[in-house]
XYZ file of C-alpha atoms in Angstrom:
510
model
C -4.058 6.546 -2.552
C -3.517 6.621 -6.577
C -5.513 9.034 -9.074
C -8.371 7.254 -10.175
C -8.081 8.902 -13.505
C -5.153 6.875 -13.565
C -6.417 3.716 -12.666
C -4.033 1.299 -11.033
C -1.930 -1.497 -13.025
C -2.134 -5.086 -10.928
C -3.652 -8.785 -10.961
C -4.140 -10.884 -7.729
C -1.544 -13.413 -8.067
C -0.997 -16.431 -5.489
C 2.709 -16.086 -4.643
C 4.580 -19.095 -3.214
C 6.486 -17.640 -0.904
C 8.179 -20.660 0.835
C 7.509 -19.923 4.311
C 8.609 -23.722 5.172
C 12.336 -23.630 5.106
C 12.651 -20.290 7.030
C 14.786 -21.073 10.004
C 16.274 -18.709 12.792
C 18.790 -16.558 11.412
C 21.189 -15.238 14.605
C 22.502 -18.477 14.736
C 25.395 -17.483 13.064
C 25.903 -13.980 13.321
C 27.366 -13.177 16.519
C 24.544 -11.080 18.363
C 27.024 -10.158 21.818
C 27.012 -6.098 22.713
C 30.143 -7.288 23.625
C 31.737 -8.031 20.544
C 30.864 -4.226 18.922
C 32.823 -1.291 19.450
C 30.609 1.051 21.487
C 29.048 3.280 18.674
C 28.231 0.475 16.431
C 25.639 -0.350 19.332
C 22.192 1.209 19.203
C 20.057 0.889 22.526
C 16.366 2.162 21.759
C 12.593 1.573 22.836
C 11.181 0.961 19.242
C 12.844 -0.411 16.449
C 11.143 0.577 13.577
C 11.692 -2.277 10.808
C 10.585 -0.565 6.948
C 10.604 3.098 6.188
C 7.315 3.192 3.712
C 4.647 5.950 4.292
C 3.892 3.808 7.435
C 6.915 3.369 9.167
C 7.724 6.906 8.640
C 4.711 8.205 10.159
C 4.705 5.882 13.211
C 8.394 6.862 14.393
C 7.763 10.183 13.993
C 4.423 9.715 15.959
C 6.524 8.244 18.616
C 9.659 10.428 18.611
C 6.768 13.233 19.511
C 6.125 11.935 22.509
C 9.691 11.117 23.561
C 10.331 7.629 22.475
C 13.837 6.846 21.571
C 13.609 4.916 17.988
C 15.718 3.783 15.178
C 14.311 2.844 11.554
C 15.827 0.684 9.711
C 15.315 0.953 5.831
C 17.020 -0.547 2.812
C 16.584 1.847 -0.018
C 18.382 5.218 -0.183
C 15.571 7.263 1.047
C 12.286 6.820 3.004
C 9.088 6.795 1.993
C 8.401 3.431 0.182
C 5.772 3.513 -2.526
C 5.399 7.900 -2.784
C 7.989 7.979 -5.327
C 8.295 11.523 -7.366
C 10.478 11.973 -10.428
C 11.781 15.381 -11.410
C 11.258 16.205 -15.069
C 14.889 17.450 -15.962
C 13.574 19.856 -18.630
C 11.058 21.695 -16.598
C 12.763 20.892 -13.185
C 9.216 20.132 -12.206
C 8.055 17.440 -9.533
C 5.734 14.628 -10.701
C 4.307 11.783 -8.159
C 4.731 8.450 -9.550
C 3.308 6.872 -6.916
C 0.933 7.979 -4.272
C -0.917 10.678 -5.118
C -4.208 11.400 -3.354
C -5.251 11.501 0.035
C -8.508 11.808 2.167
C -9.473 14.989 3.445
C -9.341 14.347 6.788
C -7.326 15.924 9.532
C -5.327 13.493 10.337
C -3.297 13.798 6.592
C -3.597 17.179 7.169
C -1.857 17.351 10.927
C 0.947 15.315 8.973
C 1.202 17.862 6.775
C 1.336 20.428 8.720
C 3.981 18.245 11.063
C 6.407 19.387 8.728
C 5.094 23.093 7.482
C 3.592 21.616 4.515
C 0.132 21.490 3.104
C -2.129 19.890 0.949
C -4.515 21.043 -2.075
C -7.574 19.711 -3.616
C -6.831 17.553 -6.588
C -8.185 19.105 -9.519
C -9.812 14.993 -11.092
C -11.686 16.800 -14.113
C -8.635 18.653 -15.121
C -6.608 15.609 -14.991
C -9.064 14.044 -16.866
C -9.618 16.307 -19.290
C -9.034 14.443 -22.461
C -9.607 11.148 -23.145
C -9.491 7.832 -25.380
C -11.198 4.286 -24.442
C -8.583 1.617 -26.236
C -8.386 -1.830 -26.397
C -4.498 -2.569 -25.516
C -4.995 -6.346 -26.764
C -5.874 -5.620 -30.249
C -4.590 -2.051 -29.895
C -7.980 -0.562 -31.641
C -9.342 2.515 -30.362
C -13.105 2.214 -29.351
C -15.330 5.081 -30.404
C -18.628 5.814 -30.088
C -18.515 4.485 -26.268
C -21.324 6.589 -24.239
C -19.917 9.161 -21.213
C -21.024 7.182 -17.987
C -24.648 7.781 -16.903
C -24.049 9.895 -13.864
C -27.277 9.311 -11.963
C -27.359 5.842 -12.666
C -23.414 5.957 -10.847
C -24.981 8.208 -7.975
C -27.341 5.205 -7.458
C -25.331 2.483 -7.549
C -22.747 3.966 -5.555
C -25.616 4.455 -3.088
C -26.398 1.214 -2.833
C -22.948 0.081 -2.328
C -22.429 2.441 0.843
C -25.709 1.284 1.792
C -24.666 -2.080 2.766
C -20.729 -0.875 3.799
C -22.549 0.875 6.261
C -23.522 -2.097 8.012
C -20.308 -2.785 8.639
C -18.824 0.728 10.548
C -15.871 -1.235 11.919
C -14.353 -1.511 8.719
C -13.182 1.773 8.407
C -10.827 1.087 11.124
C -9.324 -2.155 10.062
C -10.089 -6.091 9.330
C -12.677 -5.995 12.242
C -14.774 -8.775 10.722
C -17.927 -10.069 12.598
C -17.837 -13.366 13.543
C -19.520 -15.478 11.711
C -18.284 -13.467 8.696
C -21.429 -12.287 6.664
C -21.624 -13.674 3.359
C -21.893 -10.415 1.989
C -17.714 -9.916 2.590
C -16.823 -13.301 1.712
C -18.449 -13.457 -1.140
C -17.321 -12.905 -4.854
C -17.067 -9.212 -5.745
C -19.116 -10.386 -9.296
C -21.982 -11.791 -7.473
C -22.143 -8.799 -5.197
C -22.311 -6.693 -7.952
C -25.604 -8.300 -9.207
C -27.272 -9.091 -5.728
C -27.216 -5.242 -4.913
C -27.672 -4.215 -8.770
C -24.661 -1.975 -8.990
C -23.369 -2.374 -12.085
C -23.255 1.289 -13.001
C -20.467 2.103 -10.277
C -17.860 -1.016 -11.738
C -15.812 0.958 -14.014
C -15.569 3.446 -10.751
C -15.044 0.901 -8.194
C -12.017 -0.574 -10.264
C -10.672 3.034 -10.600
C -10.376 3.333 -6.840
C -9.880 0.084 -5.796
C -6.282 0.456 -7.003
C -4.183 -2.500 -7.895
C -6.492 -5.476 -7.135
C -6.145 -7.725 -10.679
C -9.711 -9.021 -11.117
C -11.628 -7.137 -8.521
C -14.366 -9.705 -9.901
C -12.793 -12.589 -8.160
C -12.101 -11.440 -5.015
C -13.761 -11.302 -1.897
C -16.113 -7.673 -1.664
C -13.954 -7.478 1.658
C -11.222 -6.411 -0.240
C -13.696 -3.539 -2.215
C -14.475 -2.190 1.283
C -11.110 -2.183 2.848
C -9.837 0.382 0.119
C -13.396 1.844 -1.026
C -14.362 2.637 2.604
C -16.825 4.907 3.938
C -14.193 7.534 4.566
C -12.872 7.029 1.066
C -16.200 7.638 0.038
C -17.060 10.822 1.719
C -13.166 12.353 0.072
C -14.124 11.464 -3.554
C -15.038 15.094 -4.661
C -12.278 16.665 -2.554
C -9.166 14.284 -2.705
C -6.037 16.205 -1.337
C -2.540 16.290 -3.044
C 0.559 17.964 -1.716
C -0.077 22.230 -2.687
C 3.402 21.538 -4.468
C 3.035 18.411 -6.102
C 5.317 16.883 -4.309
C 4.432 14.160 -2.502
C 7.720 13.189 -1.264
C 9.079 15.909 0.238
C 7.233 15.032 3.277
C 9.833 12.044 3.867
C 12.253 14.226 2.989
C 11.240 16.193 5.808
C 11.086 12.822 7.972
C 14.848 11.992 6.673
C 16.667 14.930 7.661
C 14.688 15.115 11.423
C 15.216 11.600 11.877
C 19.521 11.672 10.609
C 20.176 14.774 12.826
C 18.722 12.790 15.845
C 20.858 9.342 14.611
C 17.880 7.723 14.626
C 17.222 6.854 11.134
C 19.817 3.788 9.252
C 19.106 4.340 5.144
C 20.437 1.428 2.655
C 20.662 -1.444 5.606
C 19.980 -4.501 5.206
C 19.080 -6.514 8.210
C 21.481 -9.891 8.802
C 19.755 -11.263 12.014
C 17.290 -10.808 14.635
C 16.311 -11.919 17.861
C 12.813 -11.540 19.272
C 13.084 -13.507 22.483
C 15.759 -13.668 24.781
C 16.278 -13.514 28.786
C 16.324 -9.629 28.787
C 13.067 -9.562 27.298
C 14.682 -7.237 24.174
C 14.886 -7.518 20.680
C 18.020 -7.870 19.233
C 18.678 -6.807 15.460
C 22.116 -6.945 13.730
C 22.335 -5.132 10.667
C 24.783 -3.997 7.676
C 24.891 -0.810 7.027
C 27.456 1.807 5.218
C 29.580 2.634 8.299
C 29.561 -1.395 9.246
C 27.540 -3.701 11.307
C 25.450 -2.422 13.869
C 23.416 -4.349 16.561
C 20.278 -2.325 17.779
C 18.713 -3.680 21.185
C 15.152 -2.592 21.106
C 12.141 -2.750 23.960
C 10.026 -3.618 21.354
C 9.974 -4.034 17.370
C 7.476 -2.848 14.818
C 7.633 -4.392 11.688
C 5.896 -2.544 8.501
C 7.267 -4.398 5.312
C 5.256 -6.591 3.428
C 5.298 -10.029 5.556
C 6.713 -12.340 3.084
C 9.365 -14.878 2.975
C 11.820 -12.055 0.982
C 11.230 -9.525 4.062
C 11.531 -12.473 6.950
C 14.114 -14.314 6.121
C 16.301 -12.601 8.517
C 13.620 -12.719 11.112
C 13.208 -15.664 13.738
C 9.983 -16.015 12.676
C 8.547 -19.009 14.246
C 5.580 -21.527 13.189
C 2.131 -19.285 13.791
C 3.718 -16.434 11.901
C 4.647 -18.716 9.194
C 1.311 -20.611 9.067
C -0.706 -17.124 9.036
C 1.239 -14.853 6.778
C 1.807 -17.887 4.139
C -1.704 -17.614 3.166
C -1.304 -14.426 1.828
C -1.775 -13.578 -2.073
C -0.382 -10.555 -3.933
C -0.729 -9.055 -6.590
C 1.525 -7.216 -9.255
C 1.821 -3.407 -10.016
C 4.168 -1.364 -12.366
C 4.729 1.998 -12.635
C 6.300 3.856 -15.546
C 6.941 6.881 -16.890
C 7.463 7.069 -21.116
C 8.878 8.762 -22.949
C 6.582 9.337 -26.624
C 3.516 6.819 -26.117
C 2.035 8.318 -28.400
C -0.444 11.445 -28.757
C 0.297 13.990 -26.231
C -2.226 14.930 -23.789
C -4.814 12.378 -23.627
C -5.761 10.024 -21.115
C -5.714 6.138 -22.566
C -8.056 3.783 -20.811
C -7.794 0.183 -21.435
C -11.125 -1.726 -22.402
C -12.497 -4.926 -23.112
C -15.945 -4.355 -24.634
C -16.585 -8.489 -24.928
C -15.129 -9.148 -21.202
C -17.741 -8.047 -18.306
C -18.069 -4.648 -17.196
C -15.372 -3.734 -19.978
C -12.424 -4.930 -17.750
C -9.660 -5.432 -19.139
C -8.200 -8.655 -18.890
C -4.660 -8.856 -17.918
C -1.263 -8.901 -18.297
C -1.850 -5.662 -19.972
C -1.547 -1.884 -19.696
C -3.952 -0.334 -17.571
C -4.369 3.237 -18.479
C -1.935 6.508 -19.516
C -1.977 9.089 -18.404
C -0.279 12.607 -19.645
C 2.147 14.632 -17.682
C 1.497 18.209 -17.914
C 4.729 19.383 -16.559
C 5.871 17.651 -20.333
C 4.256 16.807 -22.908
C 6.194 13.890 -24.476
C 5.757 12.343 -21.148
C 3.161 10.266 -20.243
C 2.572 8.123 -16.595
C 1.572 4.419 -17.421
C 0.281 1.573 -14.693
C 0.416 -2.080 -15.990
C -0.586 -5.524 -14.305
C 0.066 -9.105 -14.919
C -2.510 -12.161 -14.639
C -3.204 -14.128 -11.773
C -0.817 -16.108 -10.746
C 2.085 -14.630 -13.209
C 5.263 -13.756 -12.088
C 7.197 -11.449 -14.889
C 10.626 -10.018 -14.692
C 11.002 -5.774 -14.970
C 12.848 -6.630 -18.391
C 9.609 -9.015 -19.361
C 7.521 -5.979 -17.908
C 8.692 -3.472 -19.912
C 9.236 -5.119 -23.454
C 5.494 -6.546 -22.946
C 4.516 -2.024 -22.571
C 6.658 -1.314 -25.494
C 5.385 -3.838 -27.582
C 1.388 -2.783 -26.285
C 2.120 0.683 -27.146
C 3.379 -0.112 -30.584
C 0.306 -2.556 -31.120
C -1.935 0.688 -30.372
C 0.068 2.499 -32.934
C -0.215 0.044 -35.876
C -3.332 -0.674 -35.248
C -4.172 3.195 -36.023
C -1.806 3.940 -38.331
C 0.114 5.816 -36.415
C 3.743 6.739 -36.949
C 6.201 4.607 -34.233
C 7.113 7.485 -31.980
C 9.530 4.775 -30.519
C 8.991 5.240 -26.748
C 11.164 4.864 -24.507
C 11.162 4.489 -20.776
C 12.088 7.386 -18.203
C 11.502 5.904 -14.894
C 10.517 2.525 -13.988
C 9.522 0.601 -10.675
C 8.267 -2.309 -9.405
C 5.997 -2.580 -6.449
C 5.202 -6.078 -6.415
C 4.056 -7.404 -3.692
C 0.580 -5.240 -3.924
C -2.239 -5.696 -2.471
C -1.982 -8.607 0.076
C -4.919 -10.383 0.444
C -6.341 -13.949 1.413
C -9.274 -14.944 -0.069
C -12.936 -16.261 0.594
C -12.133 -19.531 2.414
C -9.355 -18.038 4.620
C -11.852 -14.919 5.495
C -14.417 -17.098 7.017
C -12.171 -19.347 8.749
C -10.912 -16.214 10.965
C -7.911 -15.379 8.958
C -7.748 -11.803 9.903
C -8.920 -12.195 13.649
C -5.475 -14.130 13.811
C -2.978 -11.762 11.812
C -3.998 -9.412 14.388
C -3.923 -11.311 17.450
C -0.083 -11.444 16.160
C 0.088 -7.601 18.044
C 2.731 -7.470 20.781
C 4.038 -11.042 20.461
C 6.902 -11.789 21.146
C 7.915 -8.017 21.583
C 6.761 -7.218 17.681
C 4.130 -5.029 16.003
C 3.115 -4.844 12.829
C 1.508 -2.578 10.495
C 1.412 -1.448 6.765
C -0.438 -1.670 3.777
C -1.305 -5.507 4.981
C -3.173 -4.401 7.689
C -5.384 -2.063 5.994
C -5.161 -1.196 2.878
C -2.710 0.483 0.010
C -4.128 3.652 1.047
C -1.800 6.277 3.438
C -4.543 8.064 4.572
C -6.227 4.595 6.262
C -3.006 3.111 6.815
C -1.798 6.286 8.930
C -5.043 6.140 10.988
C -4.721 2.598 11.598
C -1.458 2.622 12.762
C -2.563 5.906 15.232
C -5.370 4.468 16.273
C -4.852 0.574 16.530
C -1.492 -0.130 16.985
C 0.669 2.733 18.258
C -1.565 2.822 21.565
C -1.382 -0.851 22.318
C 2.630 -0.379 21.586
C 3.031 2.766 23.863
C 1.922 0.815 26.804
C 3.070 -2.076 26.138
C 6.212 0.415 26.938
C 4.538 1.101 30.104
C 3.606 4.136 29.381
C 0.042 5.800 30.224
C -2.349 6.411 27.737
C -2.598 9.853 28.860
C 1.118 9.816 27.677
C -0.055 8.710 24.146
C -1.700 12.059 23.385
C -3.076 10.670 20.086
C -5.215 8.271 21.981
C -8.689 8.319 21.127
C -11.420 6.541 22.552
C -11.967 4.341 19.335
C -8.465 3.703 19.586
C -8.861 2.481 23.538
C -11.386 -0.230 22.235
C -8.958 -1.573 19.649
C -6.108 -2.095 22.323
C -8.151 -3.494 24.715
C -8.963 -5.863 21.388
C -5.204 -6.423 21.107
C -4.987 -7.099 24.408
C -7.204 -9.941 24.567
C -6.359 -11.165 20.885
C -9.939 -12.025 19.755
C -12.563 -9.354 17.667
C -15.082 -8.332 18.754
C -18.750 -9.774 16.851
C -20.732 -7.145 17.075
């Protein structure tokens, strides 16, 4: 979960992933224990494809309770999208990427996993100062009123009001069935039906990453702007360091002393379904190719066609997770935006609700640790695909708009750190929700020996993400293992009713 003082930078975009031409891949890789020297063969009960916040948390929820695993993750480190950069002047931490978390005690049991712990986030400190500006002219808008705090408090009320219809939603995509029309529907339109214009500005804040939030279904409000989201707003946690990240690095070294973690990997093949019943996975790593036999695979990148290619995925996989949409999201940190210690927020006083309309920058935000540093989020229309290079001349050139525009001095700024973490936010919309979309994604648990979780199963948010991986799929995984539940000490009774869910494939309607 992302400061939302520093609201997120993204725009729903419709990617064409190009499921279609995806073919088995083992076909010619050779995928014989046979033909590898001994120690270049892994034998393990979970494979463990992706190591993000999610796929770090599940293996080490499952080495706990004995499971042998490997993970299997193509960057240098683990952790995915909690990214911190170390100022080299002060030699002080700064999260990049996630930031906040729900107090809750499953975030802090994680915490505490590793003999850290977590601190309130201090919002009206980090929101101190601020400046409403209007990155497409670059003009900076004065004279714009403080939000009417009651008038939030009410709308916001009335928004939980109906969420609370809908309890099951704060464990996952557990949709009735028919799907109420007040999920399918339009975000805009739910906004006037339930008068809650007040809470928009908010809403957006939190709702990290979405593009038009306007647009999209109000499905995709609740899944990040949940009840239990709700209930953490005043007391959002933060690592008592600032340093997000060294719980992975935590993960990392646990997971390399028991040889059970592969870092910069990059998988060549796969097989799902053979006459052993395992999974097979052939992958290049530093010390050479290595074939891992696995009981059972869970899979937590983002299911598109760049992350399956070298997965035999076959024809229902393809059909469900090519109706997915994305959207974009950049992170950056600059060096001399411009005035030091102010928050920019981008409006659009003739658009409604003020938002902004995209590809532009969404807000930035100072760095305390340095003052000529600033963090800065930016998002790209719907439907817009941009290169980093496009990205970041498009920043530059928004910044320096801002700065003519106020007859300001060019303070030429530069970038420190850059990422991309496009694809964001997957999503289908309106027509796919009602036609059962999400009942199928998850009747894809334990097919074909493969689980899945991650951000597409939930939401960009760790804190909801970790308990729907504890609570939905790690159970149903555990025995599928054939182990008992009373093995799977995590097990909750909530969690029972979503494997027995799994189990059958369907949702319940209630």
């Amino acid at each position: 979960m992302r400061s939302f003082t520093s609201v997120v930078a993204a725009v729903a975009a419709v990617l064409p992933f190009g499921f279609a031409n995806l073919q088995p891949s083992h076909k010619s890789n050779d995928m014989n224990p046979s033909s590898y020297k001994s120690v270049r063969v892994l034998q393990t009960d979970v494979v463990v494809v992706g190591g993000g916040g999610v796929g770090t948390y599940a293996a080490i929820q499952l080495e706990d309770i004995g499971k042998k695993i490997v993970v299997i993750e193509s960057k240098i480190r683990l952790g995915g999208h909690t990214e911190t950069f170390i100022d080299p002047e002060s030699k002080l931490p700064v999260d990049v990427g996630v930031k906040l978390y729900h107090d809750k005690p499953i975030v802090h049991e994680w915490f505490t996993r590793f003999n850290l712990s977590t601190t309130r986030f201090n919002v009206s400190a980090a929101a101190a100062v601020s400046q409403n500006v209007d990155f497409w002219t670059g003009q900076v808008l004065k004279g714009i009123p403080a939000a009417n705090q009651t008038a939030l408090a009410a709308a916001l009320q009335r928004y939980a009001a109906v969420l609370q219809k809908y309890p099951q939603l704060e464990c996952g995509f557990y949709l009735p069935d028919p799907v109420p029309e007040d999920l399918y529907m339009p975000f805009g339109q739910f906004v006037q039906k339930y008068d809650i214009a007040d809470a928009v500005q908010f809403i957006f804040g939190l709702t990290s990453a979405f593009g038009d939030i306007l647009e999209l279904p109000t499905l995709q409000q609740f899944r990040t702007l949940s009840l239990g989201l709700m209930a953490t707003t005043s007391n959002f946690q933060t690592s008592s360091v600032m340093d997000n990240s060294l719980l992975f690095e935590k993960a990392t070294a646990e997971l390399l002393a028991a040889d059970s973690l592969l870092l910069s990997s990059k998988v060549l093949a796969t097989e799902r379904v053979n006459d052993s019943g395992a999974v097979k996975i052939l992958i290049d790593t530093p010390k050479g190719r290595t074939l891992v036999i696995a009981k059972k695979l869970l899979m937590t990148t983002p299911p598109v066609s760049s992350a399956l290619t070298k997965f035999d995925t076959n024809r229902d996989e393809l059909s469900i997770f090519g109706q997915f949409q994305a959207v974009g999201y950049y992170t950056s940190i600059i060096r001399n935006a411009g005035p030091v210690n102010i928050t920019f927020q981008n409006l659009a006083l003739d658009k409604p609700y003020a938002l902004a309309p995209m590809p532009a920058i969404y807000n930035v935000n100072p760095i305390g640790v340095n003052p000529s540093l600033s963090l800065l989020y930016y998002g790209t229309k719907v439907g817009q695909v941009i290169s980093d290079e496009q990205a970041k001349a498009n920043i530059i050139a928004d910044l320096k708009r801002y700065q003519a525009a106020n007859c300001m001095a060019d303070t030429n700024p530069e970038f420190v750190a850059f990422s991309n973490h496009s694809p964001y936010n997957m999503l289908v919309g309106s027509e796919a929700t009602t036609k059962g979309f999400y009942k199928q994604l998850y009747a894809l648990q334990g097919k074909r020996n493969t689980f899945w979780s991650g951000a597409a199963w939930r939401a960009h948010d760790s804190s909801s993400s970790w308990a729907f991986t504890k609570n939905s799929v790690l159970p149903a995984l555990v025995a599928s293992l054939g182990s008992s539940e009373s093995e799977w000490g995590l097990m909750s009774s909530t969690s029972a009713l979503w494997v027995a869910v799994f189990v059958r494939g369907t949702v319940s309607a209630n």
